[in-house]
PDB file of C-alpha atoms in Angstrom:
ATOM      1  CA  MET A1167     118.540  69.761 114.438  1.00 41.00           C
ATOM      2  CA  GLU A1168     119.403  73.172 115.851  1.00 66.00           C
ATOM      3  CA  THR A1169     117.119  76.079 115.034  1.00 76.00           C
ATOM      4  CA  MET A1170     118.246  79.302 113.346  1.00 87.00           C
ATOM      5  CA  PHE A1171     116.048  81.334 115.678  1.00 87.00           C
ATOM      6  CA  PRO A1172     119.016  83.095 117.395  1.00 91.00           C
ATOM      7  CA  ILE A1173     120.402  84.108 113.978  1.00 92.00           C
ATOM      8  CA  TYR A1174     117.047  85.591 112.996  1.00 92.00           C
ATOM      9  CA  VAL A1175     116.819  87.492 116.291  1.00 93.00           C
ATOM     10  CA  PHE A1176     120.367  88.841 115.880  1.00 94.00           C
ATOM     11  CA  ALA A1177     119.733  89.914 112.259  1.00 93.00           C
ATOM     12  CA  ALA A1178     116.407  91.568 113.123  1.00 93.00           C
ATOM     13  CA  VAL A1179     117.843  93.450 116.108  1.00 94.00           C
ATOM     14  CA  LEU A1180     120.972  94.542 114.216  1.00 93.00           C
ATOM     15  CA  GLY A1181     118.936  95.658 111.195  1.00 92.00           C
ATOM     16  CA  CYS A1182     116.396  97.542 113.312  1.00 91.00           C
ATOM     17  CA  VAL A1183     119.152  99.294 115.289  1.00 92.00           C
ATOM     18  CA  LEU A1184     120.877 100.353 112.049  1.00 90.00           C
ATOM     19  CA  LEU A1185     117.581 101.565 110.569  1.00 89.00           C
ATOM     20  CA  LEU A1186     116.716 103.561 113.679  1.00 90.00           C
ATOM     21  CA  PHE A1187     120.237 104.975 113.855  1.00 86.00           C
ATOM     22  CA  SER A1188     120.116 106.071 110.212  1.00 81.00           C
ATOM     23  CA  LEU A1189     116.676 107.630 110.723  1.00 79.00           C
ATOM     24  CA  GLY A1190     117.840 109.455 113.841  1.00 74.00           C
ATOM     25  CA  PHE A1191     121.183 110.660 112.571  1.00 70.00           C
ATOM     26  CA  GLY A1192     120.532 110.755 108.835  1.00 61.00           C
ATOM     27  CA  SER A1193     123.632 111.896 107.017  1.00 48.00           C
ATOM     28  CA  ASP A1194     125.779 113.090 109.883  1.00 46.00           C
ATOM     29  CA  GLY A1195     128.647 110.666 109.291  1.00 47.00           C
ATOM     30  CA  ASP A1196     130.182 110.542 105.855  1.00 48.00           C
ATOM     31  CA  ALA A1197     132.985 109.041 103.835  1.00 46.00           C
ATOM     32  CA  ASP A1198     133.207 108.586 100.139  1.00 49.00           C
ATOM     33  CA  VAL A1199     135.365 107.503  97.202  1.00 48.00           C
ATOM     34  CA  ASP A1200     134.851 108.374  93.537  1.00 49.00           C
ATOM     35  CA  VAL A1201     136.230 106.026  90.879  1.00 50.00           C
ATOM     36  CA  GLY A1202     135.180 106.576  87.272  1.00 48.00           C
ATOM     37  CA  ASP A1203     131.389 106.444  87.122  1.00 49.00           C
ATOM     38  CA  ALA A1204     131.101 104.762  90.520  1.00 52.00           C
ATOM     39  CA  ASP A1205     130.472 106.863  93.603  1.00 50.00           C
ATOM     40  CA  PHE A1206     130.870 104.976  96.874  1.00 48.00           C
ATOM     41  CA  ASP A1207     129.356 106.904  99.780  1.00 50.00           C
ATOM     42  CA  ALA A1208     129.358 105.810 103.397  1.00 46.00           C
ATOM     43  CA  ASP A1209     126.748 107.768 105.196  1.00 44.00           C
ATOM     44  CA  LEU A1210     125.326 104.966 107.201  1.00 41.00           C
ATOM     45  CA  GLU A1211     124.756 103.903 103.671  1.00 40.00           C
ATOM     46  CA  ALA A1212     127.130 102.983 100.906  1.00 40.00           C
ATOM     47  CA  ASP A1213     125.838 103.561  97.440  1.00 42.00           C
ATOM     48  CA  THR A1214     127.250 102.776  94.071  1.00 42.00           C
ATOM     49  CA  ASP A1215     125.710 104.747  91.255  1.00 44.00           C
ATOM     50  CA  ALA A1216     125.071 102.709  88.134  1.00 44.00           C
ATOM     51  CA  GLY A1217     123.115 103.701  85.080  1.00 45.00           C
ATOM     52  CA  HIS A1218     119.356 103.325  85.251  1.00 46.00           C
ATOM     53  CA  GLY A1219     118.383  99.907  83.969  1.00 50.00           C
ATOM     54  CA  ASP A1220     121.972  98.651  84.038  1.00 52.00           C
ATOM     55  CA  VAL A1221     122.422  95.004  84.888  1.00 55.00           C
ATOM     56  CA  ALA A1222     125.360  96.247  86.963  1.00 53.00           C
ATOM     57  CA  GLY A1223     122.881  98.301  88.993  1.00 58.00           C
ATOM     58  CA  LEU A1224     121.277  95.071  90.201  1.00 63.00           C
ATOM     59  CA  PHE A1225     124.578  93.763  91.515  1.00 66.00           C
ATOM     60  CA  THR A1226     126.018  97.018  92.841  1.00 70.00           C
ATOM     61  CA  THR A1227     123.187  97.241  95.346  1.00 75.00           C
ATOM     62  CA  PHE A1228     124.945  94.406  97.190  1.00 76.00           C
ATOM     63  CA  LEU A1229     127.790  96.871  97.907  1.00 78.00           C
ATOM     64  CA  SER A1230     125.387  99.183  99.700  1.00 81.00           C
ATOM     65  CA  LEU A1231     125.251  99.302 103.498  1.00 83.00           C
ATOM     66  CA  ARG A1232     121.663 100.430 103.015  1.00 86.00           C
ATOM     67  CA  PHE A1233     120.959  97.108 101.217  1.00 89.00           C
ATOM     68  CA  TRP A1234     122.517  95.080 104.033  1.00 90.00           C
ATOM     69  CA  THR A1235     120.632  97.060 106.667  1.00 92.00           C
ATOM     70  CA  PHE A1236     117.276  96.329 105.031  1.00 93.00           C
ATOM     71  CA  PHE A1237     118.350  92.755 104.244  1.00 94.00           C
ATOM     72  CA  ALA A1238     119.258  92.074 107.889  1.00 94.00           C
ATOM     73  CA  THR A1239     116.057  93.645 109.177  1.00 94.00           C
ATOM     74  CA  PHE A1240     113.688  91.804 106.864  1.00 95.00           C
ATOM     75  CA  PHE A1241     115.681  88.545 106.799  1.00 95.00           C
ATOM     76  CA  GLY A1242     115.530  88.487 110.585  1.00 94.00           C
ATOM     77  CA  LEU A1243     111.872  89.451 110.856  1.00 94.00           C
ATOM     78  CA  ALA A1244     110.779  87.036 108.118  1.00 94.00           C
ATOM     79  CA  GLY A1245     112.875  84.271 109.666  1.00 92.00           C
ATOM     80  CA  LEU A1246     111.256  84.884 113.040  1.00 92.00           C
ATOM     81  CA  VAL A1247     107.819  84.651 111.454  1.00 93.00           C
ATOM     82  CA  PHE A1248     108.519  81.624 109.218  1.00 91.00           C
ATOM     83  CA  ASP A1249     110.529  79.670 111.792  1.00 85.00           C
ATOM     84  CA  GLY A1250     109.036  80.965 115.036  1.00 83.00           C
ATOM     85  CA  LEU A1251     105.439  80.369 113.985  1.00 87.00           C
ATOM     86  CA  ASP A1252     106.329  77.088 112.222  1.00 84.00           C
ATOM     87  CA  ILE A1253     104.871  78.380 108.962  1.00 88.00           C
ATOM     88  CA  LEU A1254     107.603  76.527 107.078  1.00 86.00           C
ATOM     89  CA  GLU A1255     108.998  73.185 108.241  1.00 84.00           C
ATOM     90  CA  GLY A1256     112.660  72.375 108.733  1.00 84.00           C
ATOM     91  CA  ARG A1257     115.611  74.730 108.808  1.00 85.00           C
ATOM     92  CA  VAL A1258     116.320  75.228 105.108  1.00 90.00           C
ATOM     93  CA  ALA A1259     112.863  76.352 103.910  1.00 91.00           C
ATOM     94  CA  PRO A1260     112.488  79.199 106.441  1.00 90.00           C
ATOM     95  CA  ALA A1261     116.093  80.305 105.810  1.00 92.00           C
ATOM     96  CA  LEU A1262     115.573  80.383 102.025  1.00 94.00           C
ATOM     97  CA  ALA A1263     112.256  82.203 102.350  1.00 94.00           C
ATOM     98  CA  ALA A1264     113.739  84.703 104.828  1.00 94.00           C
ATOM     99  CA  SER A1265     116.713  85.247 102.486  1.00 94.00           C
ATOM    100  CA  ALA A1266     114.372  85.906  99.561  1.00 96.00           C
ATOM    101  CA  VAL A1267     112.385  88.414 101.628  1.00 95.00           C
ATOM    102  CA  GLY A1268     115.604  90.106 102.784  1.00 95.00           C
ATOM    103  CA  ILE A1269     117.038  90.352  99.262  1.00 94.00           C
ATOM    104  CA  ALA A1270     113.771  91.711  97.885  1.00 94.00           C
ATOM    105  CA  ALA A1271     113.471  94.278 100.697  1.00 93.00           C
ATOM    106  CA  GLY A1272     117.088  95.388 100.275  1.00 92.00           C
ATOM    107  CA  GLN A1273     116.817  95.733  96.492  1.00 91.00           C
ATOM    108  CA  VAL A1274     113.542  97.652  96.684  1.00 92.00           C
ATOM    109  CA  ALA A1275     114.800  99.966  99.446  1.00 89.00           C
ATOM    110  CA  VAL A1276     118.014 100.838  97.600  1.00 87.00           C
ATOM    111  CA  ARG A1277     116.237 101.439  94.286  1.00 86.00           C
ATOM    112  CA  VAL A1278     113.466 103.558  95.829  1.00 88.00           C
ATOM    113  CA  LEU A1279     115.868 105.677  97.883  1.00 83.00           C
ATOM    114  CA  ARG A1280     118.186 106.166  94.890  1.00 80.00           C
ATOM    115  CA  ARG A1281     115.232 107.231  92.779  1.00 80.00           C
ATOM    116  CA  LEU A1282     114.132 109.715  95.428  1.00 80.00           C
ATOM    117  CA  ALA A1283     117.650 111.172  95.547  1.00 72.00           C
ATOM    118  CA  GLN A1284     117.706 111.909  91.799  1.00 67.00           C
ATOM    119  CA  PRO A1285     116.928 115.428  90.593  1.00 60.00           C
ATOM    120  CA  ALA A1286     113.319 115.930  89.511  1.00 61.00           C
ATOM    121  CA  GLY A1287     112.781 115.643  85.779  1.00 56.00           C
ATOM    122  CA  GLY A1288     116.462 115.042  85.097  1.00 58.00           C
ATOM    123  CA  GLU A1289     117.177 118.756  85.529  1.00 63.00           C
ATOM    124  CA  VAL A1290     120.847 119.625  85.864  1.00 65.00           C
ATOM    125  CA  PRO A1291     121.463 123.034  87.446  1.00 73.00           C
ATOM    126  CA  GLU A1292     123.760 125.480  85.664  1.00 82.00           C
ATOM    127  CA  ALA A1293     127.260 125.914  87.080  1.00 82.00           C
ATOM    128  CA  SER A1294     126.324 129.447  88.178  1.00 85.00           C
ATOM    129  CA  ALA A1295     123.657 127.984  90.491  1.00 87.00           C
ATOM    130  CA  TYR A1296     126.420 126.434  92.611  1.00 90.00           C
ATOM    131  CA  VAL A1297     128.473 129.617  93.067  1.00 92.00           C
ATOM    132  CA  GLY A1298     127.856 131.249  96.449  1.00 92.00           C
ATOM    133  CA  LYS A1299     126.314 128.136  97.997  1.00 92.00           C
ATOM    134  CA  THR A1300     127.661 127.125 101.378  1.00 93.00           C
ATOM    135  CA  GLY A1301     127.895 123.632 102.710  1.00 93.00           C
ATOM    136  CA  ARG A1302     129.635 121.151 104.946  1.00 94.00           C
ATOM    137  CA  VAL A1303     132.906 119.486 103.943  1.00 94.00           C
ATOM    138  CA  LEU A1304     132.373 115.721 103.843  1.00 92.00           C
ATOM    139  CA  LEU A1305     135.841 114.689 102.678  1.00 92.00           C
ATOM    140  CA  PRO A1306     138.823 116.931 103.406  1.00 93.00           C
ATOM    141  CA  VAL A1307     139.479 119.459 100.652  1.00 93.00           C
ATOM    142  CA  THR A1308     143.254 119.605 100.205  1.00 92.00           C
ATOM    143  CA  ARG A1309     145.708 121.011  97.684  1.00 89.00           C
ATOM    144  CA  ASP A1310     146.871 117.452  96.967  1.00 88.00           C
ATOM    145  CA  GLY A1311     143.501 115.865  96.265  1.00 86.00           C
ATOM    146  CA  VAL A1312     139.816 116.201  95.642  1.00 90.00           C
ATOM    147  CA  GLY A1313     137.425 116.481  98.565  1.00 92.00           C
ATOM    148  CA  LYS A1314     133.668 116.623  98.740  1.00 93.00           C
ATOM    149  CA  VAL A1315     131.209 119.256  99.957  1.00 94.00           C
ATOM    150  CA  ARG A1316     127.476 118.786 100.635  1.00 94.00           C
ATOM    151  CA  ILE A1317     125.221 121.716  99.694  1.00 92.00           C
ATOM    152  CA  GLU A1318     121.521 122.415  99.290  1.00 90.00           C
ATOM    153  CA  LEU A1319     120.609 123.229  95.691  1.00 86.00           C
ATOM    154  CA  ALA A1320     117.120 123.594  94.230  1.00 79.00           C
ATOM    155  CA  GLY A1321     115.576 121.957  97.289  1.00 81.00           C
ATOM    156  CA  ARG A1322     117.878 118.934  97.125  1.00 83.00           C
ATOM    157  CA  THR A1323     120.971 117.826  98.981  1.00 87.00           C
ATOM    158  CA  VAL A1324     123.865 117.609  96.520  1.00 88.00           C
ATOM    159  CA  ASP A1325     127.404 116.326  97.071  1.00 89.00           C
ATOM    160  CA  VAL A1326     130.008 117.989  94.839  1.00 92.00           C
ATOM    161  CA  LEU A1327     133.683 117.293  94.296  1.00 92.00           C
ATOM    162  CA  ALA A1328     135.773 120.163  95.611  1.00 94.00           C
ATOM    163  CA  ARG A1329     139.249 121.674  95.473  1.00 94.00           C
ATOM    164  CA  PRO A1330     140.500 124.635  97.535  1.00 94.00           C
ATOM    165  CA  ALA A1331     140.612 128.097  95.946  1.00 91.00           C
ATOM    166  CA  GLY A1332     143.735 129.030  97.911  1.00 87.00           C
ATOM    167  CA  ASP A1333     146.405 127.250  99.895  1.00 86.00           C
ATOM    168  CA  ALA A1334     144.229 126.502 102.925  1.00 86.00           C
ATOM    169  CA  ASP A1335     143.058 122.919 103.430  1.00 90.00           C
ATOM    170  CA  LEU A1336     139.491 122.446 104.654  1.00 92.00           C
ATOM    171  CA  PRO A1337     139.004 119.589 107.142  1.00 93.00           C
ATOM    172  CA  ALA A1338     135.954 117.328 107.156  1.00 92.00           C
ATOM    173  CA  GLY A1339     133.104 118.910 109.093  1.00 92.00           C
ATOM    174  CA  SER A1340     134.138 122.488 108.341  1.00 93.00           C
ATOM    175  CA  ARG A1341     131.999 124.922 106.348  1.00 95.00           C
ATOM    176  CA  ALA A1342     132.876 125.982 102.799  1.00 94.00           C
ATOM    177  CA  VAL A1343     131.550 128.393 100.180  1.00 94.00           C
ATOM    178  CA  ILE A1344     131.709 127.659  96.455  1.00 94.00           C
ATOM    179  CA  VAL A1345     133.476 130.504  94.653  1.00 94.00           C
ATOM    180  CA  GLU A1346     133.715 128.908  91.208  1.00 92.00           C
ATOM    181  CA  MET A1347     132.800 125.775  89.260  1.00 92.00           C
ATOM    182  CA  ARG A1348     135.346 124.136  86.961  1.00 90.00           C
ATOM    183  CA  GLY A1349     133.486 121.431  85.123  1.00 88.00           C
ATOM    184  CA  GLU A1350     131.985 119.232  87.828  1.00 87.00           C
ATOM    185  CA  THR A1351     134.448 120.353  90.512  1.00 91.00           C
ATOM    186  CA  ALA A1352     133.656 123.159  92.948  1.00 92.00           C
ATOM    187  CA  ILE A1353     136.407 125.572  93.901  1.00 93.00           C
ATOM    188  CA  VAL A1354     135.823 126.430  97.564  1.00 94.00           C
ATOM    189  CA  ASP A1355     137.016 128.758 100.306  1.00 93.00           C
ATOM    190  CA  PRO A1356     136.520 128.342 104.052  1.00 92.00           C
ATOM    191  CA  PHE A1357     133.231 129.845 105.221  1.00 89.00           C
ATOM    192  CA  ASP A1358     133.212 131.429 108.649  1.00 82.00           C
ATOM    193  CA  VAL A1359     129.808 132.234 110.091  1.00 69.00           C
TER     194      VAL A1359
END
């Protein structure tokens, strides 16, 4: 019976590389789609926001690249320990135990990091707090659609939907300044340093 040792090594190496890459580069690469209440971000992570305590929140973590990164890391490491040290006999028992460890690590990581990203005390800043803030365009802000801008607000990193104030499109990576808030959408102009 062939061992799963190479699979565990591959998963552990891949997961560790992704973790180190995300630690080193943080949120430098972004993409994102908003649909209804779901917010899918790719930032070397892909999160889906679901209500706190929602059963859906348990399952939407499986859509997160962050979940799969932690799953791969801990599945691989646990598999190496369980199989490599012959703690569990056979091929199925170590694989099931490693899968359980990976799922638990992924779920915990996603939930903890989502909790840390929430505003303290459920505070929602007033619309006027956004006006004048500058940030980086994550998704292109065009006349034809809604883009996204990342700003710093009240000591937190916040991503806001954005539309251009004028006719100029703002490409991803450019700088923008919020000149007005309309509901939850920022109206932005290019910001030249």
